[in-house]
């Protein structure tokens, strides 16, 4: 939506002080890429609809997904963030000792259709765990588990696959 429309909605439908909406409007031309008005509207709408704590959870989840490091999120929030996204369950024993080869794990997820595609994506540096790029010969172990249960895999900027280990 155009910034002017977003600022108008901020003024009409939120409880932000007038001075704050004017500051957001004034700063938009200097930093259009920052989308301050859009972010403020999203914050305020989420707080109005779901409450401040859910707004804070949504912001933490968005920051974690953008950075690729989900370590600061709770188990419940990880489950909530990944609800509806590709996931799979694996035997935790595979992570013992030397662990599982990244190429074998990625090939068994939605991030690659075959072992050769998994190898290609890993060789390109397109797959990461907790912000760390994986290679085809890398291994994942229990040290990579989040909350002793999850290893979220990311391909590129937007494709995620949550592996659960039991």
PDB file of C-alpha atoms in Angstrom:
ATOM      1  CA  UNK A   1       0.000   0.000   0.000  1.00  0.00           C
ATOM      2  CA  UNK A   2       1.193   3.550  -0.619  1.00  0.00           C
ATOM      3  CA  UNK A   3       2.839   5.136   2.407  1.00  0.00           C
ATOM      4  CA  UNK A   4       0.296   7.959   2.548  1.00  0.00           C
ATOM      5  CA  UNK A   5      -2.517   5.419   2.909  1.00  0.00           C
ATOM      6  CA  UNK A   6      -0.661   3.518   5.615  1.00  0.00           C
ATOM      7  CA  UNK A   7       0.016   6.714   7.585  1.00  0.00           C
ATOM      8  CA  UNK A   8      -3.674   7.693   7.256  1.00  0.00           C
ATOM      9  CA  UNK A   9      -4.729   4.288   8.620  1.00  0.00           C
ATOM     10  CA  UNK A  10      -2.214   4.658  11.469  1.00  0.00           C
ATOM     11  CA  UNK A  11      -3.782   7.999  12.413  1.00  0.00           C
ATOM     12  CA  UNK A  12      -7.363   6.740  12.228  1.00  0.00           C
ATOM     13  CA  UNK A  13      -7.254   3.196  13.584  1.00  0.00           C
ATOM     14  CA  UNK A  14      -4.411   3.081  16.102  1.00  0.00           C
ATOM     15  CA  UNK A  15      -3.673   4.673  19.435  1.00  0.00           C
ATOM     16  CA  UNK A  16      -0.250   5.931  18.390  1.00  0.00           C
ATOM     17  CA  UNK A  17       0.341   9.515  19.494  1.00  0.00           C
ATOM     18  CA  UNK A  18      -0.063  12.100  16.729  1.00  0.00           C
ATOM     19  CA  UNK A  19       3.564  13.192  17.158  1.00  0.00           C
ATOM     20  CA  UNK A  20       4.737   9.621  16.519  1.00  0.00           C
ATOM     21  CA  UNK A  21       2.675   9.209  13.352  1.00  0.00           C
ATOM     22  CA  UNK A  22       3.924  12.593  12.110  1.00  0.00           C
ATOM     23  CA  UNK A  23       7.524  11.542  12.786  1.00  0.00           C
ATOM     24  CA  UNK A  24       6.971   8.288  10.891  1.00  0.00           C
ATOM     25  CA  UNK A  25       5.459  10.224   7.986  1.00  0.00           C
ATOM     26  CA  UNK A  26       8.310  12.754   7.977  1.00  0.00           C
ATOM     27  CA  UNK A  27      11.032  10.071   8.025  1.00  0.00           C
ATOM     28  CA  UNK A  28       9.572   7.961   5.185  1.00  0.00           C
ATOM     29  CA  UNK A  29      11.164   9.904   2.285  1.00  0.00           C
ATOM     30  CA  UNK A  30      14.639   9.602   3.832  1.00  0.00           C
ATOM     31  CA  UNK A  31      14.371   5.827   4.371  1.00  0.00           C
ATOM     32  CA  UNK A  32      11.669   4.393   2.104  1.00  0.00           C
ATOM     33  CA  UNK A  33      13.308   0.949   2.183  1.00  0.00           C
ATOM     34  CA  UNK A  34      12.835   0.760   5.985  1.00  0.00           C
ATOM     35  CA  UNK A  35       9.029   0.844   5.618  1.00  0.00           C
ATOM     36  CA  UNK A  36       8.570   2.485   9.027  1.00  0.00           C
ATOM     37  CA  UNK A  37       4.865   3.182   8.493  1.00  0.00           C
ATOM     38  CA  UNK A  38       4.132  -0.370   7.391  1.00  0.00           C
ATOM     39  CA  UNK A  39       6.033  -1.809  10.362  1.00  0.00           C
ATOM     40  CA  UNK A  40       4.264   0.510  12.809  1.00  0.00           C
ATOM     41  CA  UNK A  41       0.874  -0.471  11.391  1.00  0.00           C
ATOM     42  CA  UNK A  42       1.732  -4.164  11.651  1.00  0.00           C
ATOM     43  CA  UNK A  43       2.876  -3.718  15.278  1.00  0.00           C
ATOM     44  CA  UNK A  44      -0.223  -1.772  16.279  1.00  0.00           C
ATOM     45  CA  UNK A  45      -2.679  -4.042  14.449  1.00  0.00           C
ATOM     46  CA  UNK A  46      -1.150  -7.158  16.004  1.00  0.00           C
ATOM     47  CA  UNK A  47      -1.257  -5.609  19.473  1.00  0.00           C
ATOM     48  CA  UNK A  48      -4.891  -4.535  19.017  1.00  0.00           C
ATOM     49  CA  UNK A  49      -6.006  -7.922  17.697  1.00  0.00           C
ATOM     50  CA  UNK A  50      -3.896 -10.272  19.809  1.00  0.00           C
ATOM     51  CA  UNK A  51      -2.411  -8.263  22.668  1.00  0.00           C
ATOM     52  CA  UNK A  52       1.070  -6.919  23.361  1.00  0.00           C
ATOM     53  CA  UNK A  53       2.636 -10.275  24.303  1.00  0.00           C
ATOM     54  CA  UNK A  54       1.545 -11.895  21.020  1.00  0.00           C
ATOM     55  CA  UNK A  55       2.865  -8.854  19.152  1.00  0.00           C
ATOM     56  CA  UNK A  56       6.216  -9.339  20.909  1.00  0.00           C
ATOM     57  CA  UNK A  57       6.172 -13.048  20.001  1.00  0.00           C
ATOM     58  CA  UNK A  58       5.429 -12.216  16.365  1.00  0.00           C
ATOM     59  CA  UNK A  59       8.294  -9.715  16.249  1.00  0.00           C
ATOM     60  CA  UNK A  60      10.709 -12.204  17.845  1.00  0.00           C
ATOM     61  CA  UNK A  61       9.646 -14.899  15.382  1.00  0.00           C
ATOM     62  CA  UNK A  62      10.026 -12.569  12.388  1.00  0.00           C
ATOM     63  CA  UNK A  63      13.493 -11.459  13.529  1.00  0.00           C
ATOM     64  CA  UNK A  64      14.558 -15.081  14.088  1.00  0.00           C
ATOM     65  CA  UNK A  65      13.270 -16.230  10.698  1.00  0.00           C
ATOM     66  CA  UNK A  66      14.967 -13.315   8.954  1.00  0.00           C
ATOM     67  CA  UNK A  67      18.311 -13.988  10.657  1.00  0.00           C
ATOM     68  CA  UNK A  68      18.012 -17.759  10.364  1.00  0.00           C
ATOM     69  CA  UNK A  69      18.872 -18.244  14.034  1.00  0.00           C
ATOM     70  CA  UNK A  70      15.879 -19.560  15.963  1.00  0.00           C
ATOM     71  CA  UNK A  71      17.806 -20.268  19.168  1.00  0.00           C
ATOM     72  CA  UNK A  72      16.038 -17.591  21.196  1.00  0.00           C
ATOM     73  CA  UNK A  73      12.527 -18.862  20.470  1.00  0.00           C
ATOM     74  CA  UNK A  74      10.607 -21.066  22.890  1.00  0.00           C
ATOM     75  CA  UNK A  75       9.416 -24.552  21.934  1.00  0.00           C
ATOM     76  CA  UNK A  76       5.824 -23.308  21.738  1.00  0.00           C
ATOM     77  CA  UNK A  77       6.782 -20.393  19.511  1.00  0.00           C
ATOM     78  CA  UNK A  78       8.814 -22.645  17.204  1.00  0.00           C
ATOM     79  CA  UNK A  79       5.812 -24.958  16.880  1.00  0.00           C
ATOM     80  CA  UNK A  80       3.576 -21.958  16.179  1.00  0.00           C
ATOM     81  CA  UNK A  81       5.950 -20.413  13.615  1.00  0.00           C
ATOM     82  CA  UNK A  82       6.348 -23.702  11.736  1.00  0.00           C
ATOM     83  CA  UNK A  83       2.698 -24.738  11.883  1.00  0.00           C
ATOM     84  CA  UNK A  84       1.626 -25.358   8.310  1.00  0.00           C
ATOM     85  CA  UNK A  85       5.202 -25.354   6.971  1.00  0.00           C
ATOM     86  CA  UNK A  86       6.996 -28.504   5.809  1.00  0.00           C
ATOM     87  CA  UNK A  87       8.215 -30.709   8.657  1.00  0.00           C
ATOM     88  CA  UNK A  88       9.382 -34.256   9.217  1.00  0.00           C
ATOM     89  CA  UNK A  89      10.169 -36.537  12.139  1.00  0.00           C
ATOM     90  CA  UNK A  90      13.445 -38.450  12.422  1.00  0.00           C
ATOM     91  CA  UNK A  91      15.067 -40.952  14.777  1.00  0.00           C
ATOM     92  CA  UNK A  92      17.233 -39.084  17.282  1.00  0.00           C
ATOM     93  CA  UNK A  93      19.668 -42.022  17.300  1.00  0.00           C
ATOM     94  CA  UNK A  94      20.852 -40.869  13.837  1.00  0.00           C
ATOM     95  CA  UNK A  95      22.384 -37.799  15.484  1.00  0.00           C
ATOM     96  CA  UNK A  96      24.491 -39.816  17.936  1.00  0.00           C
ATOM     97  CA  UNK A  97      28.232 -40.196  17.438  1.00  0.00           C
ATOM     98  CA  UNK A  98      29.334 -38.712  14.134  1.00  0.00           C
ATOM     99  CA  UNK A  99      25.747 -37.795  13.295  1.00  0.00           C
ATOM    100  CA  UNK A 100      23.894 -37.755   9.999  1.00  0.00           C
ATOM    101  CA  UNK A 101      25.324 -36.438   6.731  1.00  0.00           C
ATOM    102  CA  UNK A 102      23.744 -33.159   5.697  1.00  0.00           C
ATOM    103  CA  UNK A 103      23.187 -34.483   2.166  1.00  0.00           C
ATOM    104  CA  UNK A 104      21.226 -37.470   3.506  1.00  0.00           C
ATOM    105  CA  UNK A 105      19.105 -35.332   5.795  1.00  0.00           C
ATOM    106  CA  UNK A 106      18.324 -32.621   3.232  1.00  0.00           C
ATOM    107  CA  UNK A 107      17.422 -35.251   0.623  1.00  0.00           C
ATOM    108  CA  UNK A 108      14.723 -36.490   3.009  1.00  0.00           C
ATOM    109  CA  UNK A 109      13.066 -33.081   3.357  1.00  0.00           C
ATOM    110  CA  UNK A 110      11.007 -30.695   1.260  1.00  0.00           C
ATOM    111  CA  UNK A 111      14.173 -28.718   0.455  1.00  0.00           C
ATOM    112  CA  UNK A 112      15.365 -31.184  -2.200  1.00  0.00           C
ATOM    113  CA  UNK A 113      13.639 -33.740  -4.415  1.00  0.00           C
ATOM    114  CA  UNK A 114      16.615 -36.097  -4.553  1.00  0.00           C
ATOM    115  CA  UNK A 115      20.025 -36.766  -3.089  1.00  0.00           C
ATOM    116  CA  UNK A 116      21.687 -35.211  -6.143  1.00  0.00           C
ATOM    117  CA  UNK A 117      19.598 -32.029  -5.782  1.00  0.00           C
ATOM    118  CA  UNK A 118      20.438 -31.956  -2.059  1.00  0.00           C
ATOM    119  CA  UNK A 119      24.152 -32.287  -2.875  1.00  0.00           C
ATOM    120  CA  UNK A 120      23.866 -29.467  -5.424  1.00  0.00           C
ATOM    121  CA  UNK A 121      22.062 -27.117  -2.995  1.00  0.00           C
ATOM    122  CA  UNK A 122      24.560 -27.897  -0.233  1.00  0.00           C
ATOM    123  CA  UNK A 123      27.538 -27.389  -2.582  1.00  0.00           C
ATOM    124  CA  UNK A 124      26.092 -24.009  -3.579  1.00  0.00           C
ATOM    125  CA  UNK A 125      25.870 -23.022   0.096  1.00  0.00           C
ATOM    126  CA  UNK A 126      22.112 -22.632  -0.170  1.00  0.00           C
ATOM    127  CA  UNK A 127      21.204 -24.671   2.951  1.00  0.00           C
ATOM    128  CA  UNK A 128      21.850 -23.549   6.495  1.00  0.00           C
ATOM    129  CA  UNK A 129      21.204 -24.464  10.118  1.00  0.00           C
ATOM    130  CA  UNK A 130      21.108 -21.692  12.723  1.00  0.00           C
ATOM    131  CA  UNK A 131      22.697 -19.294  10.237  1.00  0.00           C
ATOM    132  CA  UNK A 132      25.566 -21.718   9.472  1.00  0.00           C
ATOM    133  CA  UNK A 133      25.857 -22.798   5.832  1.00  0.00           C
ATOM    134  CA  UNK A 134      26.084 -26.541   5.379  1.00  0.00           C
ATOM    135  CA  UNK A 135      28.174 -28.473   2.880  1.00  0.00           C
ATOM    136  CA  UNK A 136      27.335 -31.946   1.577  1.00  0.00           C
ATOM    137  CA  UNK A 137      29.969 -33.614   3.787  1.00  0.00           C
ATOM    138  CA  UNK A 138      28.923 -31.770   6.964  1.00  0.00           C
ATOM    139  CA  UNK A 139      27.275 -33.789   9.692  1.00  0.00           C
ATOM    140  CA  UNK A 140      24.488 -32.846  12.046  1.00  0.00           C
ATOM    141  CA  UNK A 141      24.638 -34.130  15.617  1.00  0.00           C
ATOM    142  CA  UNK A 142      22.790 -33.700  18.883  1.00  0.00           C
ATOM    143  CA  UNK A 143      24.770 -30.441  19.291  1.00  0.00           C
ATOM    144  CA  UNK A 144      22.656 -28.992  16.451  1.00  0.00           C
ATOM    145  CA  UNK A 145      19.361 -29.689  18.241  1.00  0.00           C
ATOM    146  CA  UNK A 146      17.263 -26.770  19.363  1.00  0.00           C
ATOM    147  CA  UNK A 147      15.566 -27.479  22.689  1.00  0.00           C
ATOM    148  CA  UNK A 148      16.739 -31.067  22.302  1.00  0.00           C
ATOM    149  CA  UNK A 149      14.042 -31.626  19.686  1.00  0.00           C
ATOM    150  CA  UNK A 150      14.336 -29.532  16.498  1.00  0.00           C
ATOM    151  CA  UNK A 151      16.760 -28.816  13.696  1.00  0.00           C
ATOM    152  CA  UNK A 152      15.243 -26.120  11.464  1.00  0.00           C
ATOM    153  CA  UNK A 153      16.751 -26.190   7.966  1.00  0.00           C
ATOM    154  CA  UNK A 154      16.676 -23.205   5.653  1.00  0.00           C
ATOM    155  CA  UNK A 155      17.250 -23.134   1.894  1.00  0.00           C
ATOM    156  CA  UNK A 156      17.819 -19.661   0.514  1.00  0.00           C
ATOM    157  CA  UNK A 157      15.953 -16.867   2.232  1.00  0.00           C
ATOM    158  CA  UNK A 158      12.420 -18.228   2.378  1.00  0.00           C
ATOM    159  CA  UNK A 159      12.272 -22.003   2.258  1.00  0.00           C
ATOM    160  CA  UNK A 160      12.202 -23.718   5.647  1.00  0.00           C
ATOM    161  CA  UNK A 161      11.826 -27.322   6.767  1.00  0.00           C
ATOM    162  CA  UNK A 162      11.520 -28.240  10.434  1.00  0.00           C
ATOM    163  CA  UNK A 163      13.026 -31.575  11.396  1.00  0.00           C
ATOM    164  CA  UNK A 164      11.776 -33.037  14.677  1.00  0.00           C
ATOM    165  CA  UNK A 165      13.888 -35.648  16.468  1.00  0.00           C
ATOM    166  CA  UNK A 166      12.385 -38.225  18.808  1.00  0.00           C
TER     167      UNK A 166
END
